[in-house]
Amino acid sequence: MTGTGSTRNPKTRRSPPLLAERACERLIVEFGQRLDLGNPGDVAELCTEDAVWEWPAGERRIEGRAALRAYFAGRPADRLSRRIASNILVTVTSPDTATATSYFTTYRVDGHTGGPVPARPPVQVGHYEDTFHRAEGHWRLAHRTLFLAFAGPTDRLPSGTD
């Protein structure tokens, strides 16, 4: 094949902007899905080695993939959560960098032992400002800053009776 770049190394080939946008959108959605439905510490694999997650209003800043893994793996084992990502707007700033703003809504309770939970308001509504880097053919989250517009406590469900 000529003119397609198919013989080039896929780790050095550049993504067209739409493919880069889609890869970054997928990281945003997968981040929430891993927290809600997977092993929360696994979100670190979506990040660069030197990634930063910060929440200025909460005075939290976690730096590095290993620290992020420990932070997210430390969430309560009995937590039930669902995150909804929306209004995802990715801007490709170079062949290997992109930024994004996305809204999120978090529903969360602790003390979950199974089954559905009665509906309740979300505990967080806000937005993320993200920076992504592409290296060795993969897009990764390099920096995430969380901004809350609405916030409340995480409810603990009452213990069941025998």
PDB file of C-alpha atoms in Angstrom:
ATOM      1  CA  MET A   1       0.000   0.000   0.000  1.00  0.00           C
ATOM      2  CA  THR A   2       1.330   3.375  -0.908  1.00  0.00           C
ATOM      3  CA  GLY A   3       0.386   6.698   0.565  1.00  0.00           C
ATOM      4  CA  THR A   4      -1.469   5.280   3.565  1.00  0.00           C
ATOM      5  CA  GLY A   5       1.372   5.115   6.056  1.00  0.00           C
ATOM      6  CA  SER A   6       0.435   1.484   6.744  1.00  0.00           C
ATOM      7  CA  THR A   7       4.072   0.417   6.828  1.00  0.00           C
ATOM      8  CA  ARG A   8       4.955   2.952   9.504  1.00  0.00           C
ATOM      9  CA  ASN A   9       5.301   1.966  13.122  1.00  0.00           C
ATOM     10  CA  PRO A  10       1.832   2.323  14.753  1.00  0.00           C
ATOM     11  CA  LYS A  11       3.477   3.675  17.908  1.00  0.00           C
ATOM     12  CA  THR A  12       4.824   6.691  16.013  1.00  0.00           C
ATOM     13  CA  ARG A  13       1.975   7.222  13.543  1.00  0.00           C
ATOM     14  CA  ARG A  14      -0.113  10.338  14.276  1.00  0.00           C
ATOM     15  CA  SER A  15      -3.847  10.098  14.962  1.00  0.00           C
ATOM     16  CA  PRO A  16      -6.209  12.175  12.839  1.00  0.00           C
ATOM     17  CA  PRO A  17      -7.903  14.792  15.079  1.00  0.00           C
ATOM     18  CA  LEU A  18     -11.271  12.986  15.181  1.00  0.00           C
ATOM     19  CA  LEU A  19      -9.624   9.735  16.277  1.00  0.00           C
ATOM     20  CA  ALA A  20      -7.670  11.618  18.936  1.00  0.00           C
ATOM     21  CA  GLU A  21     -10.868  13.277  20.175  1.00  0.00           C
ATOM     22  CA  ARG A  22     -12.612   9.911  20.356  1.00  0.00           C
ATOM     23  CA  ALA A  23      -9.697   8.311  22.230  1.00  0.00           C
ATOM     24  CA  CYS A  24      -9.789  11.094  24.838  1.00  0.00           C
ATOM     25  CA  GLU A  25     -13.593  10.899  25.162  1.00  0.00           C
ATOM     26  CA  ARG A  26     -13.234   7.181  25.762  1.00  0.00           C
ATOM     27  CA  LEU A  27     -10.719   7.801  28.553  1.00  0.00           C
ATOM     28  CA  ILE A  28     -13.167  10.147  30.276  1.00  0.00           C
ATOM     29  CA  VAL A  29     -15.969   7.570  30.131  1.00  0.00           C
ATOM     30  CA  GLU A  30     -13.725   4.636  31.026  1.00  0.00           C
ATOM     31  CA  PHE A  31     -12.386   6.495  34.083  1.00  0.00           C
ATOM     32  CA  GLY A  32     -15.898   6.631  35.560  1.00  0.00           C
ATOM     33  CA  GLN A  33     -16.749   3.100  34.539  1.00  0.00           C
ATOM     34  CA  ARG A  34     -13.654   1.663  36.211  1.00  0.00           C
ATOM     35  CA  LEU A  35     -14.461   3.534  39.421  1.00  0.00           C
ATOM     36  CA  ASP A  36     -18.080   2.353  39.408  1.00  0.00           C
ATOM     37  CA  LEU A  37     -17.963  -1.143  37.935  1.00  0.00           C
ATOM     38  CA  GLY A  38     -14.383  -2.317  38.119  1.00  0.00           C
ATOM     39  CA  ASN A  39     -11.453  -2.200  40.459  1.00  0.00           C
ATOM     40  CA  PRO A  40     -11.160   1.524  41.341  1.00  0.00           C
ATOM     41  CA  GLY A  41      -7.358   1.411  41.552  1.00  0.00           C
ATOM     42  CA  ASP A  42      -7.272   0.409  37.881  1.00  0.00           C
ATOM     43  CA  VAL A  43      -8.095   3.977  36.824  1.00  0.00           C
ATOM     44  CA  ALA A  44      -4.379   4.657  37.292  1.00  0.00           C
ATOM     45  CA  GLU A  45      -3.672   2.613  34.148  1.00  0.00           C
ATOM     46  CA  LEU A  46      -5.492   5.290  32.132  1.00  0.00           C
ATOM     47  CA  CYS A  47      -2.991   7.907  33.333  1.00  0.00           C
ATOM     48  CA  THR A  48       0.549   8.909  32.450  1.00  0.00           C
ATOM     49  CA  GLU A  49       3.277   7.910  34.911  1.00  0.00           C
ATOM     50  CA  ASP A  50       3.473  11.498  36.184  1.00  0.00           C
ATOM     51  CA  ALA A  51      -0.267  12.239  36.089  1.00  0.00           C
ATOM     52  CA  VAL A  52      -1.853  14.729  38.490  1.00  0.00           C
ATOM     53  CA  TRP A  53      -5.398  14.630  39.901  1.00  0.00           C
ATOM     54  CA  GLU A  54      -6.390  17.694  41.854  1.00  0.00           C
ATOM     55  CA  TRP A  55      -9.384  19.163  43.549  1.00  0.00           C
ATOM     56  CA  PRO A  56      -8.487  22.747  44.505  1.00  0.00           C
ATOM     57  CA  ALA A  57     -11.595  23.354  46.664  1.00  0.00           C
ATOM     58  CA  GLY A  58     -10.959  20.098  48.521  1.00  0.00           C
ATOM     59  CA  GLU A  59      -7.261  20.872  48.844  1.00  0.00           C
ATOM     60  CA  ARG A  60      -6.346  17.497  47.345  1.00  0.00           C
ATOM     61  CA  ARG A  61      -3.532  16.872  44.894  1.00  0.00           C
ATOM     62  CA  ILE A  62      -2.324  13.394  44.014  1.00  0.00           C
ATOM     63  CA  GLU A  63       0.748  13.050  41.827  1.00  0.00           C
ATOM     64  CA  GLY A  64       1.985   9.981  39.962  1.00  0.00           C
ATOM     65  CA  ARG A  65       0.398   6.767  38.763  1.00  0.00           C
ATOM     66  CA  ALA A  66       1.319   4.765  41.882  1.00  0.00           C
ATOM     67  CA  ALA A  67      -0.162   7.405  44.212  1.00  0.00           C
ATOM     68  CA  LEU A  68      -3.328   7.582  42.088  1.00  0.00           C
ATOM     69  CA  ARG A  69      -3.668   3.786  42.220  1.00  0.00           C
ATOM     70  CA  ALA A  70      -3.425   3.832  46.027  1.00  0.00           C
ATOM     71  CA  TYR A  71      -5.802   6.781  46.373  1.00  0.00           C
ATOM     72  CA  PHE A  72      -8.602   5.330  44.252  1.00  0.00           C
ATOM     73  CA  ALA A  73      -8.102   1.768  45.556  1.00  0.00           C
ATOM     74  CA  GLY A  74      -8.654   3.143  49.074  1.00  0.00           C
ATOM     75  CA  ARG A  75     -12.339   3.882  48.555  1.00  0.00           C
ATOM     76  CA  PRO A  76     -14.729   1.957  50.847  1.00  0.00           C
ATOM     77  CA  ALA A  77     -15.428  -1.591  49.676  1.00  0.00           C
ATOM     78  CA  ASP A  78     -19.156  -1.152  50.415  1.00  0.00           C
ATOM     79  CA  ARG A  79     -19.510   1.964  48.233  1.00  0.00           C
ATOM     80  CA  LEU A  80     -22.063   1.925  45.429  1.00  0.00           C
ATOM     81  CA  SER A  81     -21.555   4.691  42.898  1.00  0.00           C
ATOM     82  CA  ARG A  82     -22.549   5.701  39.413  1.00  0.00           C
ATOM     83  CA  ARG A  83     -20.958   8.561  37.529  1.00  0.00           C
ATOM     84  CA  ILE A  84     -22.533  10.200  34.533  1.00  0.00           C
ATOM     85  CA  ALA A  85     -20.239  12.073  32.136  1.00  0.00           C
ATOM     86  CA  SER A  86     -21.752  14.565  29.705  1.00  0.00           C
ATOM     87  CA  ASN A  87     -21.002  17.671  27.641  1.00  0.00           C
ATOM     88  CA  ILE A  88     -17.598  16.229  26.743  1.00  0.00           C
ATOM     89  CA  LEU A  89     -15.661  18.717  24.625  1.00  0.00           C
ATOM     90  CA  VAL A  90     -12.179  17.626  23.518  1.00  0.00           C
ATOM     91  CA  THR A  91      -9.776  19.986  21.763  1.00  0.00           C
ATOM     92  CA  VAL A  92      -6.747  18.483  20.061  1.00  0.00           C
ATOM     93  CA  THR A  93      -3.912  20.960  20.631  1.00  0.00           C
ATOM     94  CA  SER A  94      -1.123  19.064  18.845  1.00  0.00           C
ATOM     95  CA  PRO A  95      -0.583  15.580  17.401  1.00  0.00           C
ATOM     96  CA  ASP A  96       0.286  14.366  20.913  1.00  0.00           C
ATOM     97  CA  THR A  97      -1.702  16.614  23.275  1.00  0.00           C
ATOM     98  CA  ALA A  98      -5.337  17.446  23.877  1.00  0.00           C
ATOM     99  CA  THR A  99      -7.495  19.157  26.477  1.00  0.00           C
ATOM    100  CA  ALA A 100     -11.092  18.510  27.492  1.00  0.00           C
ATOM    101  CA  THR A 101     -13.867  19.852  29.639  1.00  0.00           C
ATOM    102  CA  SER A 102     -16.611  17.459  30.733  1.00  0.00           C
ATOM    103  CA  TYR A 103     -19.481  17.623  33.189  1.00  0.00           C
ATOM    104  CA  PHE A 104     -20.079  14.897  35.754  1.00  0.00           C
ATOM    105  CA  THR A 105     -22.864  13.875  38.098  1.00  0.00           C
ATOM    106  CA  THR A 106     -22.119  11.397  40.894  1.00  0.00           C
ATOM    107  CA  TYR A 107     -24.620   9.246  42.739  1.00  0.00           C
ATOM    108  CA  ARG A 108     -23.032   7.474  45.705  1.00  0.00           C
ATOM    109  CA  VAL A 109     -23.826   5.662  48.967  1.00  0.00           C
ATOM    110  CA  ASP A 110     -21.735   3.700  51.429  1.00  0.00           C
ATOM    111  CA  GLY A 111     -22.925   0.628  53.317  1.00  0.00           C
ATOM    112  CA  HIS A 112     -24.297  -1.094  50.209  1.00  0.00           C
ATOM    113  CA  THR A 113     -24.803  -4.840  50.627  1.00  0.00           C
ATOM    114  CA  GLY A 114     -26.700  -5.576  47.411  1.00  0.00           C
ATOM    115  CA  GLY A 115     -29.798  -4.764  45.447  1.00  0.00           C
ATOM    116  CA  PRO A 116     -31.156  -1.466  44.252  1.00  0.00           C
ATOM    117  CA  VAL A 117     -31.066   1.610  46.450  1.00  0.00           C
ATOM    118  CA  PRO A 118     -34.004   4.042  46.665  1.00  0.00           C
ATOM    119  CA  ALA A 119     -33.456   7.049  44.422  1.00  0.00           C
ATOM    120  CA  ARG A 120     -31.788  10.073  45.959  1.00  0.00           C
ATOM    121  CA  PRO A 121     -30.195  13.270  44.685  1.00  0.00           C
ATOM    122  CA  PRO A 122     -26.639  13.219  43.354  1.00  0.00           C
ATOM    123  CA  VAL A 123     -23.851  13.931  45.841  1.00  0.00           C
ATOM    124  CA  GLN A 124     -21.732  15.824  43.325  1.00  0.00           C
ATOM    125  CA  VAL A 125     -22.288  17.823  40.156  1.00  0.00           C
ATOM    126  CA  GLY A 126     -19.379  19.597  38.562  1.00  0.00           C
ATOM    127  CA  HIS A 127     -16.892  19.535  35.749  1.00  0.00           C
ATOM    128  CA  TYR A 128     -13.414  18.267  34.973  1.00  0.00           C
ATOM    129  CA  GLU A 129     -10.677  20.060  33.094  1.00  0.00           C
ATOM    130  CA  ASP A 130      -8.344  17.466  31.608  1.00  0.00           C
ATOM    131  CA  THR A 131      -5.065  17.353  29.729  1.00  0.00           C
ATOM    132  CA  PHE A 132      -4.124  14.295  27.683  1.00  0.00           C
ATOM    133  CA  HIS A 133      -0.778  13.179  26.267  1.00  0.00           C
ATOM    134  CA  ARG A 134      -0.137  10.599  23.581  1.00  0.00           C
ATOM    135  CA  ALA A 135       2.988   8.473  23.903  1.00  0.00           C
ATOM    136  CA  GLU A 136       3.961   5.169  22.324  1.00  0.00           C
ATOM    137  CA  GLY A 137       0.689   5.121  20.403  1.00  0.00           C
ATOM    138  CA  HIS A 138      -1.615   5.494  23.430  1.00  0.00           C
ATOM    139  CA  TRP A 139      -3.559   8.464  24.768  1.00  0.00           C
ATOM    140  CA  ARG A 140      -3.406   8.855  28.555  1.00  0.00           C
ATOM    141  CA  LEU A 141      -4.806  11.290  31.081  1.00  0.00           C
ATOM    142  CA  ALA A 142      -1.977  13.581  32.229  1.00  0.00           C
ATOM    143  CA  HIS A 143      -3.799  16.088  34.440  1.00  0.00           C
ATOM    144  CA  ARG A 144      -7.329  16.242  35.831  1.00  0.00           C
ATOM    145  CA  THR A 145      -8.732  19.114  37.858  1.00  0.00           C
ATOM    146  CA  LEU A 146     -12.141  18.689  39.489  1.00  0.00           C
ATOM    147  CA  PHE A 147     -14.479  21.641  40.048  1.00  0.00           C
ATOM    148  CA  LEU A 148     -17.677  21.196  42.065  1.00  0.00           C
ATOM    149  CA  ALA A 149     -20.770  23.319  41.520  1.00  0.00           C
ATOM    150  CA  PHE A 150     -22.959  21.249  43.875  1.00  0.00           C
ATOM    151  CA  ALA A 151     -21.764  18.945  46.645  1.00  0.00           C
ATOM    152  CA  GLY A 152     -23.170  17.011  49.558  1.00  0.00           C
ATOM    153  CA  PRO A 153     -22.195  14.227  51.921  1.00  0.00           C
ATOM    154  CA  THR A 154     -22.105  10.558  50.965  1.00  0.00           C
ATOM    155  CA  ASP A 155     -24.985   8.835  52.760  1.00  0.00           C
ATOM    156  CA  ARG A 156     -24.400   5.606  54.666  1.00  0.00           C
ATOM    157  CA  LEU A 157     -27.194   3.099  54.258  1.00  0.00           C
ATOM    158  CA  PRO A 158     -28.636   1.688  57.485  1.00  0.00           C
ATOM    159  CA  SER A 159     -27.492  -1.818  58.439  1.00  0.00           C
ATOM    160  CA  GLY A 160     -29.930  -4.584  57.470  1.00  0.00           C
ATOM    161  CA  THR A 161     -31.811  -6.560  60.079  1.00  0.00           C
ATOM    162  CA  ASP A 162     -31.916 -10.347  60.292  1.00  0.00           C
TER     163      ASP A 162
END
